[in-house]
Short mmCIF file of C-alpha atoms in Angstrom, two decimals:
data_model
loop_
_atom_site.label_atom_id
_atom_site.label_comp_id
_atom_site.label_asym_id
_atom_site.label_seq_id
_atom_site.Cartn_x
_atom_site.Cartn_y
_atom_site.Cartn_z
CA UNK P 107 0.00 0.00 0.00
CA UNK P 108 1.52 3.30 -1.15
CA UNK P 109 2.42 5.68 1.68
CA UNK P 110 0.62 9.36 1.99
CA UNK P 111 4.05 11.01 0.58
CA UNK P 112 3.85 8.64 -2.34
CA UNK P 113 0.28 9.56 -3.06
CA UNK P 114 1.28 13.32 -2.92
CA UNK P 115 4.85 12.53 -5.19
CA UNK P 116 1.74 10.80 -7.72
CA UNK P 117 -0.82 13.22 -7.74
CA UNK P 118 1.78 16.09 -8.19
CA UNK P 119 3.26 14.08 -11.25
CA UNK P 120 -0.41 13.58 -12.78
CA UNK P 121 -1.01 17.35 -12.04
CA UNK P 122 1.91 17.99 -13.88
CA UNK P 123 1.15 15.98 -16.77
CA UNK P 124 -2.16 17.19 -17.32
CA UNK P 125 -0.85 21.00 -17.16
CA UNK P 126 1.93 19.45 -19.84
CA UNK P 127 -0.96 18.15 -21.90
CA UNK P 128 -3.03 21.46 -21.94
CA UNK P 129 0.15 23.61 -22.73
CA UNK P 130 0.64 21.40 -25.44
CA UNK P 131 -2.46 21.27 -26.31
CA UNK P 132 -2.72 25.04 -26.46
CA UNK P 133 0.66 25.22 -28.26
CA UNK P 134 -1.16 23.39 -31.58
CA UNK P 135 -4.18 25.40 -31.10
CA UNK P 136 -2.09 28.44 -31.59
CA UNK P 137 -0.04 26.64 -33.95
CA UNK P 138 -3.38 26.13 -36.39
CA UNK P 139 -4.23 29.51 -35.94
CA UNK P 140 -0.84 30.74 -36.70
CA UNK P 141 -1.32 29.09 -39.77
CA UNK P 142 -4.57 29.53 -41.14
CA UNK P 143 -3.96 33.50 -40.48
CA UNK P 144 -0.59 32.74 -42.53
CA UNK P 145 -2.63 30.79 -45.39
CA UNK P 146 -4.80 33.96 -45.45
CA UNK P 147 -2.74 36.21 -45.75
CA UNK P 148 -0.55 34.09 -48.46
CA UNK P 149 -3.92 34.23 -50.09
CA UNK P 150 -4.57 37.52 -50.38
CA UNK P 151 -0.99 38.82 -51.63
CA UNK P 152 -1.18 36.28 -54.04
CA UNK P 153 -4.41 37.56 -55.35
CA UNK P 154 -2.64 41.13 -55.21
CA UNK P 155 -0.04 40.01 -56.95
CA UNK P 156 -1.95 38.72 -59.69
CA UNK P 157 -3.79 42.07 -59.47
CA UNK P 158 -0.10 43.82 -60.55
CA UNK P 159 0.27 41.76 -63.01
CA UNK P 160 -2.77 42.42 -64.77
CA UNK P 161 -2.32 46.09 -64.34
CA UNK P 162 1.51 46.10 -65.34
CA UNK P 163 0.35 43.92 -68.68
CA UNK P 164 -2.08 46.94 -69.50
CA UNK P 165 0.49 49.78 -69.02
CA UNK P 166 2.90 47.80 -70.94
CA UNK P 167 0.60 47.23 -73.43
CA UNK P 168 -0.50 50.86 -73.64
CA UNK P 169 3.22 52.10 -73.66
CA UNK P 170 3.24 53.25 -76.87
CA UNK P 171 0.54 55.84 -76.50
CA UNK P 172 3.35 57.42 -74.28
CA UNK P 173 6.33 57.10 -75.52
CA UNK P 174 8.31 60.21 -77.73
CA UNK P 175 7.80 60.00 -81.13
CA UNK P 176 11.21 58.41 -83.07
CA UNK P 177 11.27 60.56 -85.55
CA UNK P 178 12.67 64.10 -86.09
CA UNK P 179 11.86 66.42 -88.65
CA UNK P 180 14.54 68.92 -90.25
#
């Protein structure tokens, strides 16, 4: 039969591992959150990348409308 100090040692240890288990526990939680806020964010500079892309493709496309003419005239 355990003695009263090894009860105590035990119920310490199981406290222990249960406050382990919810760190850890909390530590994956944040650690999906984390990530889903980083796969959002991924998400929406790709879309604004995109965006520039598109935009630059017009400008470069209506370039010429801007540019000096090549030609002189004596």
């Amino acid at each position: 039969m355990p003695s009263p100090q090894q009860n105590a040692t035990a119920a310490r240890r199981q406290a222990q591992q249960q406050q382990i288990s919810s760190v850890i526990n909390g530590l994956q939680k944040t650690s999906e959150a984390e990530l889903a806020r980083t796969n959002a964010q991924r998400a929406v500079l790709e879309a604004t990348l995109i965006n520039l892309r598109s935009k630059l493709a017009d400008l470069e496309a209506d370039n010429w409308m801007f540019e000096a003419p090549r030609h002189t005239f004596h």
